[in-house]
GROMACS .gro file of C-alpha atoms in nm:
model
  391
    1UNK     CA    1  -0.314  -2.701  -0.136
    2UNK     CA    2  -0.506  -2.516   0.133
    3UNK     CA    3  -0.599  -2.162   0.041
    4UNK     CA    4  -0.577  -1.894   0.310
    5UNK     CA    5  -0.689  -2.125   0.596
    6UNK     CA    6  -0.880  -1.979   0.885
    7UNK     CA    7  -0.678  -1.988   1.207
    8UNK     CA    8  -0.804  -2.231   1.466
    9UNK     CA    9  -0.920  -1.935   1.673
   10UNK     CA   10  -1.011  -1.658   1.430
   11UNK     CA   11  -0.968  -1.324   1.614
   12UNK     CA   12  -1.307  -1.147   1.602
   13UNK     CA   13  -1.141  -0.804   1.587
   14UNK     CA   14  -0.971  -0.900   1.260
   15UNK     CA   15  -1.303  -0.879   1.075
   16UNK     CA   16  -1.360  -0.519   1.187
   17UNK     CA   17  -1.000  -0.424   1.105
   18UNK     CA   18  -1.033  -0.573   0.756
   19UNK     CA   19  -1.357  -0.382   0.703
   20UNK     CA   20  -1.202  -0.051   0.807
   21UNK     CA   21  -0.910  -0.107   0.571
   22UNK     CA   22  -1.135  -0.212   0.282
   23UNK     CA   23  -1.385   0.073   0.300
   24UNK     CA   24  -1.130   0.335   0.401
   25UNK     CA   25  -0.907   0.260   0.104
   26UNK     CA   26  -1.185   0.260  -0.159
   27UNK     CA   27  -1.193   0.641  -0.162
   28UNK     CA   28  -0.814   0.668  -0.190
   29UNK     CA   29  -0.775   0.409  -0.468
   30UNK     CA   30  -1.064   0.549  -0.668
   31UNK     CA   31  -0.980   0.910  -0.593
   32UNK     CA   32  -0.623   0.872  -0.717
   33UNK     CA   33  -0.742   0.743  -1.054
   34UNK     CA   34  -1.019   1.006  -1.074
   35UNK     CA   35  -0.783   1.294  -1.004
   36UNK     CA   36  -0.520   1.160  -1.248
   37UNK     CA   37  -0.772   1.133  -1.530
   38UNK     CA   38  -0.914   1.476  -1.446
   39UNK     CA   39  -0.570   1.631  -1.500
   40UNK     CA   40  -0.507   1.437  -1.821
   41UNK     CA   41  -0.852   1.511  -1.964
   42UNK     CA   42  -0.814   1.883  -1.889
   43UNK     CA   43  -0.475   1.909  -2.058
   44UNK     CA   44  -0.244   1.946  -1.758
   45UNK     CA   45  -0.012   1.673  -1.890
   46UNK     CA   46   0.178   1.376  -1.752
   47UNK     CA   47   0.416   1.586  -1.540
   48UNK     CA   48   0.117   1.721  -1.346
   49UNK     CA   49   0.001   1.364  -1.281
   50UNK     CA   50   0.346   1.284  -1.145
   51UNK     CA   51   0.324   1.579  -0.907
   52UNK     CA   52  -0.026   1.476  -0.799
   53UNK     CA   53   0.077   1.118  -0.719
   54UNK     CA   54   0.384   1.245  -0.533
   55UNK     CA   55   0.163   1.467  -0.315
   56UNK     CA   56  -0.006   1.155  -0.180
   57UNK     CA   57   0.321   1.080  -0.002
   58UNK     CA   58   0.464   1.421   0.087
   59UNK     CA   59   0.348   1.446   0.451
   60UNK     CA   60   0.391   1.075   0.512
   61UNK     CA   61   0.761   1.111   0.430
   62UNK     CA   62   0.798   1.377   0.699
   63UNK     CA   63   0.582   1.214   0.967
   64UNK     CA   64   0.573   0.839   0.889
   65UNK     CA   65   0.773   0.745   1.199
   66UNK     CA   66   0.550   0.968   1.413
   67UNK     CA   67   0.238   0.784   1.294
   68UNK     CA   68   0.387   0.461   1.427
   69UNK     CA   69   0.485   0.621   1.757
   70UNK     CA   70   0.133   0.759   1.799
   71UNK     CA   71  -0.003   0.409   1.752
   72UNK     CA   72   0.240   0.268   2.011
   73UNK     CA   73   0.165   0.536   2.270
   74UNK     CA   74  -0.206   0.609   2.227
   75UNK     CA   75  -0.327   0.284   2.075
   76UNK     CA   76  -0.433   0.219   1.714
   77UNK     CA   77  -0.803   0.311   1.753
   78UNK     CA   78  -0.784   0.693   1.785
   79UNK     CA   79  -0.509   0.704   1.521
   80UNK     CA   80  -0.730   0.510   1.278
   81UNK     CA   81  -1.019   0.754   1.328
   82UNK     CA   82  -0.796   1.056   1.270
   83UNK     CA   83  -0.667   0.908   0.945
   84UNK     CA   84  -1.018   0.832   0.820
   85UNK     CA   85  -1.126   1.191   0.891
   86UNK     CA   86  -0.838   1.318   0.675
   87UNK     CA   87  -0.940   1.085   0.389
   88UNK     CA   88  -1.301   1.201   0.405
   89UNK     CA   89  -1.198   1.565   0.385
   90UNK     CA   90  -0.960   1.487   0.098
   91UNK     CA   91  -1.242   1.339  -0.111
   92UNK     CA   92  -1.509   1.593  -0.018
   93UNK     CA   93  -1.290   1.886  -0.128
   94UNK     CA   94  -1.261   1.791  -0.502
   95UNK     CA   95  -1.623   1.672  -0.499
   96UNK     CA   96  -1.730   2.023  -0.397
   97UNK     CA   97  -1.471   2.202  -0.614
   98UNK     CA   98  -1.341   1.994  -0.909
   99UNK     CA   99  -1.034   2.202  -0.995
  100UNK     CA  100  -0.655   2.161  -0.994
  101UNK     CA  101  -0.591   2.309  -0.644
  102UNK     CA  102  -0.857   2.087  -0.489
  103UNK     CA  103  -0.709   1.780  -0.657
  104UNK     CA  104  -0.365   1.860  -0.518
  105UNK     CA  105  -0.479   1.938  -0.162
  106UNK     CA  106  -0.710   1.636  -0.169
  107UNK     CA  107  -0.415   1.419  -0.270
  108UNK     CA  108  -0.213   1.536   0.031
  109UNK     CA  109  -0.503   1.467   0.270
  110UNK     CA  110  -0.594   1.129   0.126
  111UNK     CA  111  -0.234   1.008   0.106
  112UNK     CA  112  -0.159   1.116   0.463
  113UNK     CA  113  -0.484   0.972   0.593
  114UNK     CA  114  -0.441   0.628   0.438
  115UNK     CA  115  -0.083   0.607   0.568
  116UNK     CA  116  -0.203   0.682   0.921
  117UNK     CA  117  -0.483   0.426   0.891
  118UNK     CA  118  -0.257   0.158   0.742
  119UNK     CA  119   0.018   0.193   1.003
  120UNK     CA  120  -0.230   0.176   1.291
  121UNK     CA  121  -0.426  -0.118   1.149
  122UNK     CA  122  -0.110  -0.317   1.069
  123UNK     CA  123   0.009  -0.252   1.424
  124UNK     CA  124  -0.325  -0.374   1.562
  125UNK     CA  125  -0.319  -0.695   1.355
  126UNK     CA  126   0.036  -0.764   1.470
  127UNK     CA  127  -0.087  -0.736   1.829
  128UNK     CA  128  -0.345  -1.011   1.781
  129UNK     CA  129  -0.249  -1.338   1.955
  130UNK     CA  130  -0.092  -1.604   1.730
  131UNK     CA  131   0.044  -1.953   1.789
  132UNK     CA  132   0.325  -1.928   1.530
  133UNK     CA  133   0.488  -1.687   1.282
  134UNK     CA  134   0.307  -1.869   1.001
  135UNK     CA  135  -0.026  -1.777   1.156
  136UNK     CA  136   0.078  -1.412   1.174
  137UNK     CA  137   0.151  -1.420   0.799
  138UNK     CA  138  -0.199  -1.563   0.753
  139UNK     CA  139  -0.355  -1.279   0.955
  140UNK     CA  140  -0.169  -1.019   0.751
  141UNK     CA  141  -0.274  -1.197   0.432
  142UNK     CA  142  -0.638  -1.165   0.540
  143UNK     CA  143  -0.586  -0.797   0.620
  144UNK     CA  144  -0.419  -0.719   0.290
  145UNK     CA  145  -0.706  -0.890   0.110
  146UNK     CA  146  -0.920  -0.598   0.229
  147UNK     CA  147  -0.669  -0.354   0.084
  148UNK     CA  148  -0.655  -0.548  -0.244
  149UNK     CA  149  -1.033  -0.570  -0.271
  150UNK     CA  150  -1.067  -0.196  -0.228
  151UNK     CA  151  -0.795  -0.142  -0.490
  152UNK     CA  152  -1.008  -0.344  -0.733
  153UNK     CA  153  -1.337  -0.175  -0.644
  154UNK     CA  154  -1.214   0.185  -0.616
  155UNK     CA  155  -1.068   0.234  -0.969
  156UNK     CA  156  -1.353   0.039  -1.129
  157UNK     CA  157  -1.613   0.258  -0.957
  158UNK     CA  158  -1.417   0.569  -1.049
  159UNK     CA  159  -1.384   0.485  -1.418
  160UNK     CA  160  -1.746   0.378  -1.451
  161UNK     CA  161  -1.893   0.683  -1.275
  162UNK     CA  162  -1.665   0.923  -1.467
  163UNK     CA  163  -1.787   0.784  -1.801
  164UNK     CA  164  -2.153   0.797  -1.698
  165UNK     CA  165  -2.185   1.099  -1.465
  166UNK     CA  166  -1.858   1.295  -1.457
  167UNK     CA  167  -1.572   1.365  -1.218
  168UNK     CA  168  -1.769   1.540  -0.943
  169UNK     CA  169  -2.011   1.248  -0.916
  170UNK     CA  170  -1.719   1.002  -0.895
  171UNK     CA  171  -1.570   1.184  -0.596
  172UNK     CA  172  -1.912   1.204  -0.429
  173UNK     CA  173  -1.973   0.830  -0.468
  174UNK     CA  174  -1.629   0.745  -0.327
  175UNK     CA  175  -1.707   0.930  -0.002
  176UNK     CA  176  -1.943   0.648   0.098
  177UNK     CA  177  -1.661   0.403   0.165
  178UNK     CA  178  -1.492   0.632   0.416
  179UNK     CA  179  -1.818   0.690   0.603
  180UNK     CA  180  -1.864   0.313   0.637
  181UNK     CA  181  -1.506   0.279   0.763
  182UNK     CA  182  -1.567   0.544   1.028
  183UNK     CA  183  -1.876   0.355   1.142
  184UNK     CA  184  -1.682   0.026   1.166
  185UNK     CA  185  -1.401   0.193   1.360
  186UNK     CA  186  -1.640   0.241   1.653
  187UNK     CA  187  -1.657  -0.140   1.688
  188UNK     CA  188  -1.285  -0.187   1.759
  189UNK     CA  189  -1.223  -0.319   2.109
  190UNK     CA  190  -0.963  -0.509   2.311
  191UNK     CA  191  -0.586  -0.519   2.369
  192UNK     CA  192  -0.500  -0.514   1.998
  193UNK     CA  193  -0.615  -0.152   1.967
  194UNK     CA  194  -0.494  -0.038   2.310
  195UNK     CA  195  -0.176   0.158   2.383
  196UNK     CA  196   0.144  -0.040   2.449
  197UNK     CA  197   0.249   0.020   2.814
  198UNK     CA  198   0.616  -0.025   2.718
  199UNK     CA  199   0.606   0.230   2.437
  200UNK     CA  200   0.666   0.536   2.654
  201UNK     CA  201   1.018   0.419   2.738
  202UNK     CA  202   1.105   0.211   2.433
  203UNK     CA  203   1.023   0.452   2.152
  204UNK     CA  204   1.230   0.740   2.289
  205UNK     CA  205   1.565   0.557   2.310
  206UNK     CA  206   1.665   0.551   1.945
  207UNK     CA  207   1.475   0.642   1.631
  208UNK     CA  208   1.535   0.502   1.285
  209UNK     CA  209   1.908   0.462   1.352
  210UNK     CA  210   1.833   0.223   1.636
  211UNK     CA  211   1.604   0.013   1.417
  212UNK     CA  212   1.860   0.000   1.137
  213UNK     CA  213   2.130  -0.128   1.372
  214UNK     CA  214   1.978  -0.472   1.321
  215UNK     CA  215   2.120  -0.643   1.006
  216UNK     CA  216   1.796  -0.838   0.968
  217UNK     CA  217   1.580  -0.526   0.978
  218UNK     CA  218   1.812  -0.354   0.730
  219UNK     CA  219   1.749  -0.631   0.480
  220UNK     CA  220   1.375  -0.622   0.544
  221UNK     CA  221   1.368  -0.249   0.475
  222UNK     CA  222   1.579  -0.287   0.160
  223UNK     CA  223   1.345  -0.546   0.011
  224UNK     CA  224   1.027  -0.362   0.108
  225UNK     CA  225   1.161  -0.039  -0.045
  226UNK     CA  226   1.230  -0.208  -0.382
  227UNK     CA  227   0.886  -0.368  -0.363
  228UNK     CA  228   0.734  -0.023  -0.298
  229UNK     CA  229   0.917   0.128  -0.596
  230UNK     CA  230   0.778  -0.142  -0.826
  231UNK     CA  231   0.429  -0.072  -0.688
  232UNK     CA  232   0.445   0.307  -0.693
  233UNK     CA  233   0.588   0.318  -1.043
  234UNK     CA  234   0.284   0.133  -1.175
  235UNK     CA  235   0.052   0.371  -0.990
  236UNK     CA  236   0.197   0.642  -1.215
  237UNK     CA  237   0.250   0.429  -1.528
  238UNK     CA  238  -0.096   0.269  -1.538
  239UNK     CA  239  -0.300   0.580  -1.623
  240UNK     CA  240  -0.019   0.722  -1.840
  241UNK     CA  241   0.020   0.408  -2.053
  242UNK     CA  242  -0.357   0.373  -2.082
  243UNK     CA  243  -0.391   0.734  -2.189
  244UNK     CA  244  -0.113   0.694  -2.448
  245UNK     CA  245  -0.292   0.389  -2.584
  246UNK     CA  246  -0.612   0.599  -2.618
  247UNK     CA  247  -0.807   0.375  -2.380
  248UNK     CA  248  -1.135   0.492  -2.226
  249UNK     CA  249  -1.158   0.580  -1.858
  250UNK     CA  250  -1.339   0.251  -1.799
  251UNK     CA  251  -1.060   0.055  -1.970
  252UNK     CA  252  -0.790   0.239  -1.775
  253UNK     CA  253  -0.978   0.176  -1.453
  254UNK     CA  254  -0.998  -0.192  -1.550
  255UNK     CA  255  -0.620  -0.207  -1.606
  256UNK     CA  256  -0.564  -0.062  -1.259
  257UNK     CA  257  -0.818  -0.305  -1.116
  258UNK     CA  258  -0.637  -0.596  -1.285
  259UNK     CA  259  -0.325  -0.496  -1.093
  260UNK     CA  260  -0.523  -0.489  -0.768
  261UNK     CA  261  -0.686  -0.820  -0.859
  262UNK     CA  262  -0.339  -0.972  -0.884
  263UNK     CA  263  -0.257  -0.857  -0.531
  264UNK     CA  264  -0.583  -1.010  -0.415
  265UNK     CA  265  -0.529  -1.342  -0.595
  266UNK     CA  266  -0.178  -1.398  -0.457
  267UNK     CA  267  -0.294  -1.327  -0.104
  268UNK     CA  268  -0.547  -1.607  -0.134
  269UNK     CA  269  -0.256  -1.854  -0.151
  270UNK     CA  270   0.026  -1.683   0.039
  271UNK     CA  271  -0.079  -1.830   0.373
  272UNK     CA  272  -0.070  -2.184   0.236
  273UNK     CA  273   0.270  -2.118   0.079
  274UNK     CA  274   0.394  -2.005   0.419
  275UNK     CA  275   0.367  -2.364   0.545
  276UNK     CA  276   0.634  -2.466   0.293
  277UNK     CA  277   0.849  -2.158   0.238
  278UNK     CA  278   0.996  -1.893   0.467
  279UNK     CA  279   0.904  -1.526   0.439
  280UNK     CA  280   1.245  -1.461   0.282
  281UNK     CA  281   1.193  -1.720   0.008
  282UNK     CA  282   0.851  -1.582  -0.080
  283UNK     CA  283   0.991  -1.229  -0.093
  284UNK     CA  284   1.269  -1.343  -0.328
  285UNK     CA  285   1.021  -1.513  -0.561
  286UNK     CA  286   0.793  -1.208  -0.562
  287UNK     CA  287   1.076  -0.972  -0.654
  288UNK     CA  288   1.192  -1.204  -0.932
  289UNK     CA  289   0.841  -1.191  -1.083
  290UNK     CA  290   0.840  -0.812  -1.057
  291UNK     CA  291   1.171  -0.798  -1.247
  292UNK     CA  292   1.028  -1.007  -1.529
  293UNK     CA  293   0.708  -0.801  -1.556
  294UNK     CA  294   0.886  -0.465  -1.565
  295UNK     CA  295   1.111  -0.601  -1.840
  296UNK     CA  296   0.801  -0.698  -2.038
  297UNK     CA  297   0.645  -0.351  -2.007
  298UNK     CA  298   0.899  -0.225  -2.260
  299UNK     CA  299   0.727  -0.423  -2.538
  300UNK     CA  300   0.365  -0.433  -2.414
  301UNK     CA  301   0.100  -0.297  -2.653
  302UNK     CA  302  -0.278  -0.270  -2.616
  303UNK     CA  303  -0.528  -0.314  -2.337
  304UNK     CA  304  -0.506  -0.695  -2.313
  305UNK     CA  305  -0.129  -0.697  -2.269
  306UNK     CA  306  -0.142  -0.418  -2.012
  307UNK     CA  307  -0.413  -0.598  -1.814
  308UNK     CA  308  -0.219  -0.926  -1.813
  309UNK     CA  309   0.107  -0.765  -1.703
  310UNK     CA  310  -0.075  -0.554  -1.444
  311UNK     CA  311  -0.223  -0.870  -1.295
  312UNK     CA  312   0.116  -1.043  -1.276
  313UNK     CA  313   0.281  -0.737  -1.124
  314UNK     CA  314   0.003  -0.726  -0.865
  315UNK     CA  315   0.082  -1.087  -0.778
  316UNK     CA  316   0.445  -0.996  -0.717
  317UNK     CA  317   0.403  -0.684  -0.507
  318UNK     CA  318   0.101  -0.830  -0.325
  319UNK     CA  319   0.304  -1.126  -0.203
  320UNK     CA  320   0.562  -0.899  -0.044
  321UNK     CA  321   0.354  -0.703   0.207
  322UNK     CA  322   0.223  -0.980   0.439
  323UNK     CA  323   0.569  -1.136   0.465
  324UNK     CA  324   0.741  -0.803   0.534
  325UNK     CA  325   0.489  -0.714   0.806
  326UNK     CA  326   0.537  -1.054   0.969
  327UNK     CA  327   0.916  -1.011   0.969
  328UNK     CA  328   0.890  -0.662   1.117
  329UNK     CA  329   0.670  -0.776   1.405
  330UNK     CA  330   0.901  -1.071   1.470
  331UNK     CA  331   1.226  -0.871   1.473
  332UNK     CA  332   1.119  -0.525   1.600
  333UNK     CA  333   1.242  -0.426   1.949
  334UNK     CA  334   0.992  -0.473   2.230
  335UNK     CA  335   0.736  -0.193   2.243
  336UNK     CA  336   0.841  -0.051   1.906
  337UNK     CA  337   0.637  -0.254   1.656
  338UNK     CA  338   0.432   0.048   1.556
  339UNK     CA  339   0.748   0.254   1.506
  340UNK     CA  340   0.905  -0.023   1.295
  341UNK     CA  341   0.595  -0.025   1.074
  342UNK     CA  342   0.609   0.354   1.066
  343UNK     CA  343   0.965   0.344   0.930
  344UNK     CA  344   0.853   0.098   0.662
  345UNK     CA  345   0.571   0.338   0.575
  346UNK     CA  346   0.815   0.631   0.566
  347UNK     CA  347   1.043   0.449   0.322
  348UNK     CA  348   0.744   0.349   0.110
  349UNK     CA  349   0.625   0.707   0.099
  350UNK     CA  350   0.972   0.832   0.003
  351UNK     CA  351   0.925   0.600  -0.293
  352UNK     CA  352   0.572   0.731  -0.346
  353UNK     CA  353   0.700   1.088  -0.345
  354UNK     CA  354   1.017   1.044  -0.549
  355UNK     CA  355   0.918   0.780  -0.803
  356UNK     CA  356   0.640   0.974  -0.982
  357UNK     CA  357   0.851   1.291  -0.998
  358UNK     CA  358   1.169   1.119  -1.117
  359UNK     CA  359   1.003   0.875  -1.354
  360UNK     CA  360   0.764   1.129  -1.506
  361UNK     CA  361   1.063   1.349  -1.592
  362UNK     CA  362   1.253   1.049  -1.729
  363UNK     CA  363   0.961   0.939  -1.945
  364UNK     CA  364   0.923   1.290  -2.085
  365UNK     CA  365   1.291   1.301  -2.181
  366UNK     CA  366   1.379   0.943  -2.275
  367UNK     CA  367   1.061   0.734  -2.292
  368UNK     CA  368   0.952   0.436  -2.084
  369UNK     CA  369   1.239   0.196  -2.156
  370UNK     CA  370   1.498   0.337  -1.910
  371UNK     CA  371   1.247   0.341  -1.625
  372UNK     CA  372   1.129  -0.016  -1.686
  373UNK     CA  373   1.487  -0.142  -1.715
  374UNK     CA  374   1.597   0.030  -1.392
  375UNK     CA  375   1.308  -0.114  -1.191
  376UNK     CA  376   1.363  -0.461  -1.336
  377UNK     CA  377   1.733  -0.450  -1.243
  378UNK     CA  378   1.665  -0.331  -0.887
  379UNK     CA  379   1.401  -0.600  -0.832
  380UNK     CA  380   1.635  -0.868  -0.967
  381UNK     CA  381   1.915  -0.767  -0.729
  382UNK     CA  382   1.673  -0.754  -0.432
  383UNK     CA  383   1.548  -1.102  -0.524
  384UNK     CA  384   1.902  -1.239  -0.494
  385UNK     CA  385   1.944  -1.071  -0.153
  386UNK     CA  386   1.620  -1.225  -0.028
  387UNK     CA  387   1.712  -1.571  -0.155
  388UNK     CA  388   2.043  -1.558   0.034
  389UNK     CA  389   1.883  -1.454   0.367
  390UNK     CA  390   1.740  -1.681   0.635
  391UNK     CA  391   1.640  -1.644   1.001
   0.00000   0.00000   0.00000
């Protein structure tokens, strides 16, 4: 089997886009874990962590479609820089003032910033020239490797620095990634990061209702929303389960990194699998794995079990994103690719906002079993839908 083969003509701009995603997301991934542990260590409780994680998505829910439209109309490059500036401010604030209000405001800024950056970069990668849909999946797999790598590095750095130098030092160290991303963003050139000349007329005809008129796009959005729920739930559950198991900050950071490592590992093979299976088949298999893992969380005990399940869950959710992005670029109306990605981001951030709030309340009242069972059931149903769909 060939693992993540290089395209015959590797787009040079892809390297810069991967670098911006990697370094820009380090601060967000590490900052989320740092802020969550700060609240738990200072006695604010699990409900406060749920609110914090939800704040990462609050503005993205309101403006997710607008982020995509900005990318269509003005080009991805200025949108990327604006998002990186928001991330930098969101990390500098708790570094200068490590307190509850700074954590909450920083969460809003970082969550909004990374959504803006992600939408614009995904739009830019979709604009790169490809010879076939399979090659586009490969390009998105390379891009998401940057995201996965930062998700491994960020929590590990956060946990290690917290244990050795404290929370303020952890936030300060995480700022470095965003500064590097801003530097790399100055190297973006070419048509991939330019404005779409058709966007001015296309994006004003019909908003989300127009996109959802397509039966194919409706199914894509259904599957990506279930995938996002499985992902976002673990973002909340990881630190909470680790804290309940009395794990150290380093061990909890390692559990979160194991999840990210799973997303990275699956993306090393997803391009090769694309030569044999359609995007729909790979999505169905990924959701089936997610259903099994969430079922197993009900009986998992100890650091080793949590790390193993986190890795497998990362494999499942990590397989979904490159295939979803490829399907969106293939089926989006002309001149509205950025908006289609923006709607996907909006739905994902609805999950990011609602899941921590709903599930934290459910855990407090009834424990972890109902949440795990609900996610497993939803992923199983979505897997069946994906298996029955074809282009």
